Short mmCIF file of C-alpha atoms in Angstrom, two decimals:
data_model
loop_
_atom_site.label_atom_id
_atom_site.label_comp_id
_atom_site.label_asym_id
_atom_site.label_seq_id
_atom_site.Cartn_x
_atom_site.Cartn_y
_atom_site.Cartn_z
CA UNK A 1 118.33 97.78 112.49
CA UNK A 2 119.61 98.14 108.95
CA UNK A 3 116.09 98.51 107.61
CA UNK A 4 115.36 101.41 109.96
CA UNK A 5 118.61 103.22 109.19
CA UNK A 6 118.04 102.89 105.47
CA UNK A 7 114.47 104.18 105.69
CA UNK A 8 115.46 107.28 107.70
CA UNK A 9 118.27 108.16 105.28
CA UNK A 10 115.93 107.53 102.41
CA UNK A 11 113.30 109.88 103.83
CA UNK A 12 115.85 112.60 104.53
CA UNK A 13 116.96 112.40 100.90
CA UNK A 14 113.34 112.73 99.75
CA UNK A 15 112.88 115.85 101.93
CA UNK A 16 116.06 117.47 100.60
CA UNK A 17 115.06 116.84 97.01
CA UNK A 18 111.55 118.12 97.68
CA UNK A 19 112.92 121.33 99.15
CA UNK A 20 115.19 121.72 96.15
CA UNK A 21 112.23 121.23 93.85
CA UNK A 22 113.92 118.34 92.07
CA UNK A 23 111.36 115.64 92.77
CA UNK A 24 107.73 115.19 93.63
CA UNK A 25 106.07 112.34 95.44
CA UNK A 26 104.19 111.30 92.30
CA UNK A 27 106.70 108.61 91.42
CA UNK A 28 105.37 105.20 92.47
CA UNK A 29 103.88 104.70 89.01
CA UNK A 30 107.03 105.81 87.20
CA UNK A 31 108.13 102.39 85.92
CA UNK A 32 105.83 99.99 84.10
CA UNK A 33 107.00 96.40 83.59
CA UNK A 34 104.82 94.16 81.42
CA UNK A 35 104.62 91.90 78.39
CA UNK A 36 107.70 90.39 76.79
CA UNK A 37 110.44 92.33 78.64
CA UNK A 38 108.79 95.74 78.19
CA UNK A 39 109.92 98.36 80.73
CA UNK A 40 108.91 102.01 80.48
CA UNK A 41 110.41 104.87 82.51
CA UNK A 42 107.71 107.49 82.13
CA UNK A 43 109.51 110.41 83.74
CA UNK A 44 111.59 110.88 80.62
CA UNK A 45 109.30 109.04 78.18
CA UNK A 46 112.09 106.64 77.34
CA UNK A 47 112.73 102.96 77.81
CA UNK A 48 115.32 101.45 80.11
CA UNK A 49 117.22 98.24 79.51
CA UNK A 50 114.76 95.43 78.93
CA UNK A 51 113.37 93.61 81.95
CA UNK A 52 113.17 89.87 82.65
CA UNK A 53 109.38 89.92 82.50
CA UNK A 54 107.44 87.49 80.36
CA UNK A 55 103.95 88.42 81.45
CA UNK A 56 101.79 86.83 78.77
CA UNK A 57 98.76 87.74 80.87
CA UNK A 58 98.92 90.25 83.71
CA UNK A 59 101.52 92.17 85.68
CA UNK A 60 101.90 94.87 88.31
CA UNK A 61 104.83 97.06 89.30
CA UNK A 62 105.58 99.59 92.00
CA UNK A 63 108.39 102.12 92.46
CA UNK A 64 109.63 104.01 95.49
CA UNK A 65 108.83 107.69 96.01
CA UNK A 66 111.92 108.66 94.01
CA UNK A 67 110.69 106.72 90.99
CA UNK A 68 113.08 103.76 91.21
CA UNK A 69 111.52 100.38 90.50
CA UNK A 70 111.06 98.28 93.66
CA UNK A 71 108.98 95.27 92.66
CA UNK A 72 107.20 93.73 89.73
CA UNK A 73 105.18 90.54 89.37
CA UNK A 74 104.10 88.60 86.30
CA UNK A 75 101.84 85.70 85.45
CA UNK A 76 102.02 83.67 82.27
CA UNK A 77 99.34 82.17 80.09
CA UNK A 78 97.83 78.94 81.37
CA UNK A 79 95.87 78.01 84.48
CA UNK A 80 98.61 75.85 86.00
CA UNK A 81 101.30 78.52 85.95
CA UNK A 82 102.15 80.62 89.00
CA UNK A 83 103.46 84.14 89.42
CA UNK A 84 107.02 85.31 90.04
CA UNK A 85 108.04 88.47 91.93
CA UNK A 86 111.20 90.34 90.91
CA UNK A 87 112.90 93.34 92.48
CA UNK A 88 114.03 96.44 90.61
CA UNK A 89 117.29 94.70 89.67
CA UNK A 90 115.39 91.90 87.88
CA UNK A 91 116.26 89.45 90.66
CA UNK A 92 113.68 86.96 91.91
CA UNK A 93 113.11 87.92 95.53
CA UNK A 94 113.26 85.43 98.39
CA UNK A 95 110.23 83.11 98.46
CA UNK A 96 109.02 85.00 95.40
CA UNK A 97 107.82 82.11 93.22
CA UNK A 98 104.56 80.14 93.07
CA UNK A 99 102.35 83.17 93.66
CA UNK A 100 98.66 82.27 93.23
CA UNK A 101 97.85 84.75 90.47
CA UNK A 102 96.64 82.75 87.48
CA UNK A 103 94.05 85.05 85.99
CA UNK A 104 94.10 87.44 83.07
CA UNK A 105 95.04 91.14 82.97
CA UNK A 106 94.00 92.20 86.46
CA UNK A 107 95.25 89.39 88.69
CA UNK A 108 97.97 91.38 90.52
CA UNK A 109 97.93 94.57 92.60
CA UNK A 110 100.75 96.01 94.73
CA UNK A 111 99.94 98.37 97.62
CA UNK A 112 102.34 99.97 100.09
CA UNK A 113 101.59 98.94 103.66
CA UNK A 114 100.36 102.20 105.27
CA UNK A 115 102.88 103.81 107.62
CA UNK A 116 105.75 101.54 106.70
CA UNK A 117 108.58 102.12 104.25
CA UNK A 118 109.65 98.61 103.31
CA UNK A 119 106.51 96.45 103.55
CA UNK A 120 104.14 95.91 100.62
CA UNK A 121 100.97 93.92 100.07
CA UNK A 122 100.40 92.01 96.85
CA UNK A 123 96.75 91.14 96.18
CA UNK A 124 96.21 88.36 93.64
CA UNK A 125 93.42 86.44 91.90
CA UNK A 126 93.48 82.78 90.91
CA UNK A 127 90.85 81.63 88.40
CA UNK A 128 90.99 78.34 86.55
CA UNK A 129 88.03 76.01 85.90
CA UNK A 130 87.63 73.14 88.35
CA UNK A 131 90.71 74.10 90.36
CA UNK A 132 90.38 74.02 94.16
CA UNK A 133 92.88 76.90 94.48
CA UNK A 134 90.48 79.44 92.96
CA UNK A 135 90.12 82.51 95.13
CA UNK A 136 91.43 85.90 96.27
CA UNK A 137 94.81 86.05 98.05
CA UNK A 138 97.38 88.41 99.49
CA UNK A 139 101.10 88.20 100.21
CA UNK A 140 103.28 90.46 102.38
CA UNK A 141 106.69 91.52 101.05
CA UNK A 142 109.68 93.20 102.67
CA UNK A 143 111.15 94.98 99.65
CA UNK A 144 114.41 95.81 101.50
CA UNK A 145 115.13 92.43 103.07
CA UNK A 146 118.85 91.68 102.51
CA UNK A 147 118.75 94.22 99.62
CA UNK A 148 117.00 91.57 97.49
CA UNK A 149 113.54 91.47 99.04
CA UNK A 150 111.55 88.61 100.50
CA UNK A 151 107.97 87.41 100.63
CA UNK A 152 107.27 87.15 104.35
CA UNK A 153 103.76 85.71 104.13
CA UNK A 154 102.61 84.14 100.86
CA UNK A 155 99.24 83.26 99.33
CA UNK A 156 97.14 84.08 102.38
CA UNK A 157 93.48 83.41 101.59
CA UNK A 158 91.00 86.29 101.66
CA UNK A 159 88.26 84.31 99.90
CA UNK A 160 88.70 80.67 98.88
CA UNK A 161 86.63 78.21 96.84
CA UNK A 162 85.32 81.11 94.74
CA UNK A 163 85.95 82.01 91.11
CA UNK A 164 86.97 85.65 90.74
CA UNK A 165 86.37 87.60 87.60
CA UNK A 166 89.41 89.28 86.08
CA UNK A 167 88.46 92.31 88.13
CA UNK A 168 90.76 93.79 90.82
CA UNK A 169 91.57 97.43 91.62
CA UNK A 170 92.22 99.76 94.57
CA UNK A 171 91.78 103.44 95.40
CA UNK A 172 93.07 105.63 98.21
CA UNK A 173 90.92 106.18 101.27
CA UNK A 174 89.93 109.79 101.83
CA UNK A 175 92.58 110.09 104.54
CA UNK A 176 95.25 109.79 101.84
CA UNK A 177 96.93 106.85 103.56
CA UNK A 178 94.75 103.72 103.56
CA UNK A 179 93.38 101.75 100.61
CA UNK A 180 90.04 100.36 99.45
CA UNK A 181 90.49 97.15 97.40
CA UNK A 182 87.65 95.91 95.14
CA UNK A 183 86.97 92.72 93.16
CA UNK A 184 84.05 90.71 91.75
CA UNK A 185 83.10 87.03 91.41
CA UNK A 186 81.19 85.04 88.82
CA UNK A 187 79.89 81.54 88.16
CA UNK A 188 82.40 80.25 85.63
CA UNK A 189 80.93 76.76 85.31
CA UNK A 190 77.22 77.21 84.70
CA UNK A 191 76.68 80.89 83.87
CA UNK A 192 73.47 80.81 85.89
CA UNK A 193 74.21 82.76 89.05
CA UNK A 194 73.74 86.38 88.11
CA UNK A 195 74.80 88.91 90.72
CA UNK A 196 75.60 92.57 91.29
CA UNK A 197 77.99 92.08 94.23
CA UNK A 198 81.11 94.19 94.67
CA UNK A 199 83.54 92.84 97.28
CA UNK A 200 86.01 95.05 99.13
CA UNK A 201 88.45 95.26 102.02
CA UNK A 202 90.22 98.19 103.67
CA UNK A 203 94.01 98.07 104.05
CA UNK A 204 95.18 100.27 106.92
CA UNK A 205 98.10 100.18 109.39
CA UNK A 206 96.40 97.28 111.21
CA UNK A 207 96.24 95.12 108.08
CA UNK A 208 93.20 93.96 106.10
CA UNK A 209 89.63 94.42 107.34
CA UNK A 210 86.86 91.88 106.97
CA UNK A 211 85.38 91.49 103.48
CA UNK A 212 82.46 93.81 102.77
CA UNK A 213 79.80 93.17 100.09
CA UNK A 214 77.81 95.84 98.26
CA UNK A 215 74.94 94.81 95.98
CA UNK A 216 74.46 97.62 93.51
CA UNK A 217 73.91 98.15 89.80
CA UNK A 218 72.63 95.74 87.20
CA UNK A 219 72.41 92.02 87.91
CA UNK A 220 74.48 90.09 85.36
CA UNK A 221 76.69 87.06 84.86
CA UNK A 222 79.70 89.35 85.53
CA UNK A 223 82.00 87.27 83.29
CA UNK A 224 85.63 86.23 83.51
CA UNK A 225 86.85 89.32 81.69
CA UNK A 226 86.44 92.89 82.80
CA UNK A 227 87.94 95.77 84.70
CA UNK A 228 87.48 98.45 87.34
CA UNK A 229 88.83 101.98 87.09
CA UNK A 230 88.60 105.05 89.32
CA UNK A 231 88.69 108.59 88.00
CA UNK A 232 91.48 111.01 88.81
CA UNK A 233 89.70 112.40 91.91
CA UNK A 234 88.80 108.91 93.15
CA UNK A 235 85.10 109.79 93.52
CA UNK A 236 83.80 107.73 90.58
CA UNK A 237 84.21 104.06 89.65
CA UNK A 238 83.75 102.59 86.18
CA UNK A 239 83.15 98.87 85.69
CA UNK A 240 83.01 96.75 82.54
CA UNK A 241 82.72 93.01 82.05
CA UNK A 242 82.77 90.23 79.49
CA UNK A 243 79.00 90.03 79.03
CA UNK A 244 78.63 93.60 77.78
CA UNK A 245 77.82 95.58 80.92
CA UNK A 246 79.37 99.01 81.46
CA UNK A 247 78.53 100.94 84.65
CA UNK A 248 79.61 104.15 86.35
CA UNK A 249 79.10 104.76 90.09
CA UNK A 250 79.68 107.57 92.52
CA UNK A 251 82.21 106.54 95.17
CA UNK A 252 82.66 107.78 98.74
CA UNK A 253 86.36 107.56 99.60
CA UNK A 254 85.61 107.93 103.32
CA UNK A 255 83.14 105.06 103.65
CA UNK A 256 84.02 102.93 100.63
CA UNK A 257 80.36 103.03 99.51
CA UNK A 258 79.22 102.97 95.87
CA UNK A 259 76.04 104.81 94.87
CA UNK A 260 74.05 106.22 91.94
CA UNK A 261 74.69 103.51 89.32
CA UNK A 262 74.61 104.69 85.72
CA UNK A 263 74.10 101.58 83.59
CA UNK A 264 75.42 101.53 80.02
CA UNK A 265 74.81 98.31 78.06
CA UNK A 266 76.53 96.90 75.00
CA UNK A 267 74.22 96.20 72.05
CA UNK A 268 74.70 92.44 72.58
CA UNK A 269 74.10 92.55 76.37
CA UNK A 270 73.48 90.25 78.26
CA UNK A 271 74.86 87.60 75.89
CA UNK A 272 78.18 89.13 74.88
CA UNK A 273 80.25 85.98 75.19
CA UNK A 274 81.94 86.77 71.87
CA UNK A 275 82.32 90.53 72.31
CA UNK A 276 83.95 91.00 75.72
CA UNK A 277 84.63 94.42 77.20
CA UNK A 278 88.07 93.87 78.69
CA UNK A 279 89.05 97.16 80.29
CA UNK A 280 87.87 100.70 80.96
CA UNK A 281 89.51 104.03 81.83
CA UNK A 282 88.41 107.60 82.60
CA UNK A 283 89.82 110.66 80.94
CA UNK A 284 91.52 113.00 83.40
CA UNK A 285 88.54 115.40 83.38
CA UNK A 286 86.18 112.45 84.08
CA UNK A 287 84.01 113.30 81.07
CA UNK A 288 84.98 110.46 78.75
CA UNK A 289 85.27 106.70 79.17
CA UNK A 290 87.51 104.61 76.97
CA UNK A 291 86.66 100.92 76.62
CA UNK A 292 88.45 97.99 74.94
CA UNK A 293 85.81 95.88 73.16
CA UNK A 294 87.25 92.50 72.18
CA UNK A 295 85.72 90.22 69.53
CA UNK A 296 86.12 88.98 65.97
CA UNK A 297 85.95 92.67 65.17
CA UNK A 298 87.46 94.66 68.01
CA UNK A 299 87.13 98.33 68.94
CA UNK A 300 88.44 101.09 71.14
CA UNK A 301 85.31 103.05 72.09
CA UNK A 302 84.79 106.48 73.64
CA UNK A 303 81.68 107.34 75.70
CA UNK A 304 80.64 110.85 76.74
CA UNK A 305 79.44 110.75 80.37
CA UNK A 306 77.85 114.20 80.00
CA UNK A 307 75.66 113.16 77.07
CA UNK A 308 71.90 112.91 77.55
CA UNK A 309 72.14 109.31 76.37
CA UNK A 310 75.56 107.90 77.23
CA UNK A 311 75.00 104.68 75.30
CA UNK A 312 74.32 106.44 72.01
CA UNK A 313 77.25 108.82 72.57
CA UNK A 314 79.68 106.02 71.73
CA UNK A 315 82.39 106.91 69.22
CA UNK A 316 84.67 104.30 67.67
CA UNK A 317 88.25 105.48 68.16
CA UNK A 318 89.81 102.52 66.34
CA UNK A 319 88.61 99.33 64.65
CA UNK A 320 90.53 96.07 64.33
CA UNK A 321 89.11 93.83 61.58
CA UNK A 322 90.79 90.79 62.95
CA UNK A 323 88.74 87.91 61.60
CA UNK A 324 91.28 85.41 62.92
CA UNK A 325 91.71 87.29 66.23
CA UNK A 326 95.09 88.61 65.14
CA UNK A 327 95.03 92.14 66.61
CA UNK A 328 92.89 93.11 69.59
CA UNK A 329 92.92 96.01 72.08
CA UNK A 330 93.05 94.66 75.60
CA UNK A 331 94.29 96.87 78.43
CA UNK A 332 93.76 100.64 78.74
CA UNK A 333 95.36 102.81 81.43
CA UNK A 334 95.78 106.53 82.17
CA UNK A 335 99.18 107.67 83.44
CA UNK A 336 100.13 110.81 85.39
CA UNK A 337 100.67 112.74 82.14
CA UNK A 338 96.90 112.29 81.58
CA UNK A 339 97.52 110.40 78.34
CA UNK A 340 95.89 107.01 77.94
CA UNK A 341 97.96 103.98 76.88
CA UNK A 342 96.51 100.86 75.28
CA UNK A 343 98.01 97.40 74.86
CA UNK A 344 97.03 95.80 71.55
CA UNK A 345 97.94 92.13 71.33
CA UNK A 346 98.87 90.16 68.24
CA UNK A 347 97.02 86.98 69.16
CA UNK A 348 97.10 85.04 65.90
CA UNK A 349 97.78 81.35 66.31
CA UNK A 350 101.35 81.69 65.07
CA UNK A 351 102.23 84.65 67.24
CA UNK A 352 100.59 84.24 70.67
CA UNK A 353 102.29 83.58 72.98
CA UNK A 354 105.29 84.86 71.07
CA UNK A 355 107.15 81.61 70.58
CA UNK A 356 108.96 82.78 67.46
CA UNK A 357 111.85 85.20 67.64
CA UNK A 358 110.64 86.77 64.41
CA UNK A 359 107.09 87.34 65.70
CA UNK A 360 107.56 91.10 65.87
CA UNK A 361 104.93 93.34 64.34
CA UNK A 362 104.23 97.05 64.18
CA UNK A 363 101.40 96.37 66.67
CA UNK A 364 103.04 94.28 69.37
CA UNK A 365 106.17 96.47 69.49
CA UNK A 366 104.16 99.62 70.29
CA UNK A 367 101.51 100.87 72.66
CA UNK A 368 98.58 102.79 71.23
CA UNK A 369 98.24 106.26 72.78
CA UNK A 370 95.36 108.71 73.20
CA UNK A 371 97.23 111.99 73.57
CA UNK A 372 94.28 114.27 74.45
CA UNK A 373 91.66 111.99 76.04
CA UNK A 374 89.80 114.96 77.58
CA UNK A 375 88.55 115.87 74.08
CA UNK A 376 85.89 114.17 71.94
CA UNK A 377 86.89 111.89 69.10
CA UNK A 378 88.64 112.66 66.75
CA UNK A 379 90.16 115.61 68.65
CA UNK A 380 91.42 113.18 71.29
CA UNK A 381 94.42 112.60 68.98
CA UNK A 382 94.71 108.82 68.91
CA UNK A 383 97.61 106.96 67.33
CA UNK A 384 97.85 103.19 67.06
CA UNK A 385 101.67 103.20 67.25
CA UNK A 386 102.17 105.98 69.76
CA UNK A 387 104.92 104.60 71.99
CA UNK A 388 107.70 102.34 70.71
CA UNK A 389 108.75 99.59 73.12
CA UNK A 390 112.39 99.55 72.04
CA UNK A 391 112.37 95.96 70.82
CA UNK A 392 110.13 94.60 73.59
CA UNK A 393 106.62 93.33 72.89
CA UNK A 394 103.27 93.75 74.56
CA UNK A 395 100.79 91.01 75.40
CA UNK A 396 97.25 91.64 76.65
CA UNK A 397 98.04 93.43 79.91
CA UNK A 398 99.49 96.67 81.19
CA UNK A 399 100.52 96.86 84.87
CA UNK A 400 97.41 96.72 87.05
CA UNK A 401 98.52 99.72 89.11
CA UNK A 402 96.23 102.09 91.03
CA UNK A 403 96.82 105.82 91.40
CA UNK A 404 99.42 105.54 94.15
CA UNK A 405 99.73 109.29 94.58
CA UNK A 406 96.11 110.33 95.00
CA UNK A 407 96.04 112.70 97.97
CA UNK A 408 93.64 113.02 100.87
CA UNK A 409 90.08 114.25 100.38
CA UNK A 410 90.68 117.72 101.77
CA UNK A 411 87.87 119.06 103.93
CA UNK A 412 86.08 115.71 104.18
CA UNK A 413 85.15 114.11 107.52
CA UNK A 414 87.85 111.46 107.00
CA UNK A 415 90.68 113.89 106.23
CA UNK A 416 91.94 113.36 109.78
CA UNK A 417 95.68 112.88 109.24
CA UNK A 418 98.19 115.67 109.61
CA UNK A 419 98.88 117.55 106.40
CA UNK A 420 102.26 117.78 104.76
CA UNK A 421 104.91 115.11 104.23
CA UNK A 422 104.40 112.21 106.62
CA UNK A 423 107.80 110.79 107.51
CA UNK A 424 106.42 108.14 109.84
CA UNK A 425 103.44 107.43 111.98
CA UNK A 426 104.38 108.26 115.58
CA UNK A 427 108.02 108.52 114.51
CA UNK A 428 109.20 110.04 117.79
CA UNK A 429 108.02 107.14 119.93
CA UNK A 430 108.07 103.38 119.76
CA UNK A 431 105.26 101.73 117.88
CA UNK A 432 104.92 98.09 116.93
CA UNK A 433 103.33 96.78 113.78
CA UNK A 434 101.58 93.40 113.89
CA UNK A 435 100.61 91.76 110.61
CA UNK A 436 98.61 90.06 109.37
CA UNK A 437 95.88 90.94 111.82
CA UNK A 438 93.52 89.02 111.76
CA UNK A 439 96.14 86.26 111.59
CA UNK A 440 96.18 82.62 110.62
CA UNK A 441 99.37 80.57 111.07
CA UNK A 442 101.90 83.30 111.96
CA UNK A 443 102.11 86.90 113.08
CA UNK A 444 105.05 89.19 112.43
CA UNK A 445 106.04 91.97 114.83
CA UNK A 446 108.16 94.93 113.77
CA UNK A 447 109.19 98.18 115.46
CA UNK A 448 108.07 101.07 113.21
CA UNK A 449 109.22 103.90 115.48
CA UNK A 450 112.67 104.98 116.63
CA UNK A 451 115.21 102.17 117.18
CA UNK A 452 115.13 100.46 120.55
CA UNK A 453 117.91 98.68 122.42
CA UNK A 454 118.40 96.07 125.09
CA UNK A 455 116.34 93.02 125.99
CA UNK A 456 112.71 92.95 124.86
CA UNK A 457 110.08 90.41 125.85
CA UNK A 458 107.04 89.39 123.80
CA UNK A 459 104.18 87.79 125.70
CA UNK A 460 100.96 86.58 124.10
CA UNK A 461 97.99 86.01 126.40
CA UNK A 462 94.40 84.95 125.83
CA UNK A 463 91.31 86.76 127.10
CA UNK A 464 91.70 84.97 130.45
CA UNK A 465 95.23 86.43 130.85
CA UNK A 466 96.81 82.99 130.43
CA UNK A 467 100.26 83.11 128.85
CA UNK A 468 100.18 81.36 125.46
CA UNK A 469 103.60 82.33 124.16
CA UNK A 470 106.67 84.14 125.48
CA UNK A 471 110.07 84.98 124.01
CA UNK A 472 113.00 87.38 124.50
CA UNK A 473 115.31 89.06 122.04
CA UNK A 474 118.39 91.26 122.21
CA UNK A 475 117.67 92.50 118.66
CA UNK A 476 114.24 94.16 119.05
CA UNK A 477 114.55 96.08 115.77
CA UNK A 478 114.59 92.86 113.77
CA UNK A 479 111.41 91.22 112.50
CA UNK A 480 109.92 88.89 115.12
CA UNK A 481 107.89 85.82 114.12
CA UNK A 482 105.31 84.18 116.38
CA UNK A 483 103.64 80.90 115.37
CA UNK A 484 99.86 80.90 115.88
CA UNK A 485 98.79 77.90 113.80
CA UNK A 486 97.82 75.87 116.88
CA UNK A 487 95.78 78.60 118.52
CA UNK A 488 91.97 78.59 118.36
CA UNK A 489 90.12 81.50 116.81
CA UNK A 490 89.71 84.39 119.19
CA UNK A 491 91.14 87.63 120.58
CA UNK A 492 94.58 87.72 122.19
CA UNK A 493 96.83 90.39 123.67
CA UNK A 494 100.52 90.77 122.79
CA UNK A 495 102.53 92.58 125.47
CA UNK A 496 105.87 94.06 124.36
CA UNK A 497 108.13 94.94 127.28
CA UNK A 498 111.52 96.64 127.34
CA UNK A 499 113.37 99.86 128.29
CA UNK A 500 111.05 100.11 131.33
CA UNK A 501 108.11 100.46 128.94
CA UNK A 502 105.26 98.19 127.97
CA UNK A 503 102.85 98.28 125.04
CA UNK A 504 99.84 96.04 124.49
CA UNK A 505 98.44 95.14 121.08
CA UNK A 506 95.25 93.26 120.26
CA UNK A 507 95.72 90.21 118.02
CA UNK A 508 92.83 88.42 116.30
CA UNK A 509 93.19 84.78 115.16
CA UNK A 510 90.67 84.01 112.44
CA UNK A 511 90.61 81.11 109.99
#
């Protein structure tokens, strides 16, 4: 009941501020938490009080629609470490430790659960040689639970016994509500199984769809490093990896289909095991690509996607003559101001991870910034020390956040939702959310419509109408948990009865 009351008041406040012109909905990316306690509030280009983060590898963070930090997650260097989820007050949320996210820069990704104010999905990657936990996972979080937050369902397997590359990103569906989530896999042990497979799922109000596979582009070893980025309109994807492959695809936000691969290869491809392309980002006008090229000599490169020969259009924006791997550009990300921010790590043996309190340098205490990335180099106005981190330090990763505020694809066949501010799906009637669905060991049931009162009954039946489970509650607005670990795979029906009304929901058990 408290969750519903808070969400309604919250939405009313958002509407009032919108009408007053004091806020926009482009706020979920407002706060970045990463590195050694770095925390940026972008709306005023200043830094808040330092966070509790020590994300030597990757991180992700998400704010509410007013720009206040809700959640952040970190993972530290080393294959046997596990992630930790904090709330916006730097508190570890309930059940928020031991998250399977041991990868590199792109092992975490928060997404808001469509049509719900307090529930969030966290997608994670676990990659460590010879570890039987390798795979792709998700967890479900109630960010408002007891004002602290709680992981309701943790480390649920999407794909197990596979070795993911450090490649994970999402983009809004053309309806402006749902999400496409992409990742890639590679053969870490033998480097013999080349592939061109892109894996994806759709996150919608019913949960996560079955995994889809698209085989497109050049066949390569993929590599353990790399990144995926979508342009500002969400209709193009860029991909780079640790063996020197750079590709650009057209992307259909309605169908989730990639097409028209444009293959750009590093000069050392396909054997770039020393020079790894770690991350890639589009300029806001989609003309230029910026790539972090990591090796004994490292570079920030710019490619012109309108050039007759994209490969030869490469311009070196910055060079790091590291020799001993001391300074290397790693993560590159465009923010809503259309500037591009780059994490450059000081990875010398004495400084990485930053064990020493005096291991502060001009590099690791700043982010590099490309102020005008829509222009060719050198007009793009790059500075290596563009944003001071106020005493915090960066490691290799920036938050692996998608463009949370990309709108619907207006005029497309999938632009089927009502326009304007969506307060709630079916907010004037009762509607019940079941997640995860397909389910494994448990399902959770929550009323996402107006509050209901009185006795409610939950009855789960199989396809033969046999009653498998039944319970009653006098608190129907609270989260309901139903154990399904002993049920065989199949389709079931959950009947929810109360207030002289009955709703039926399909439940799929799949292991």
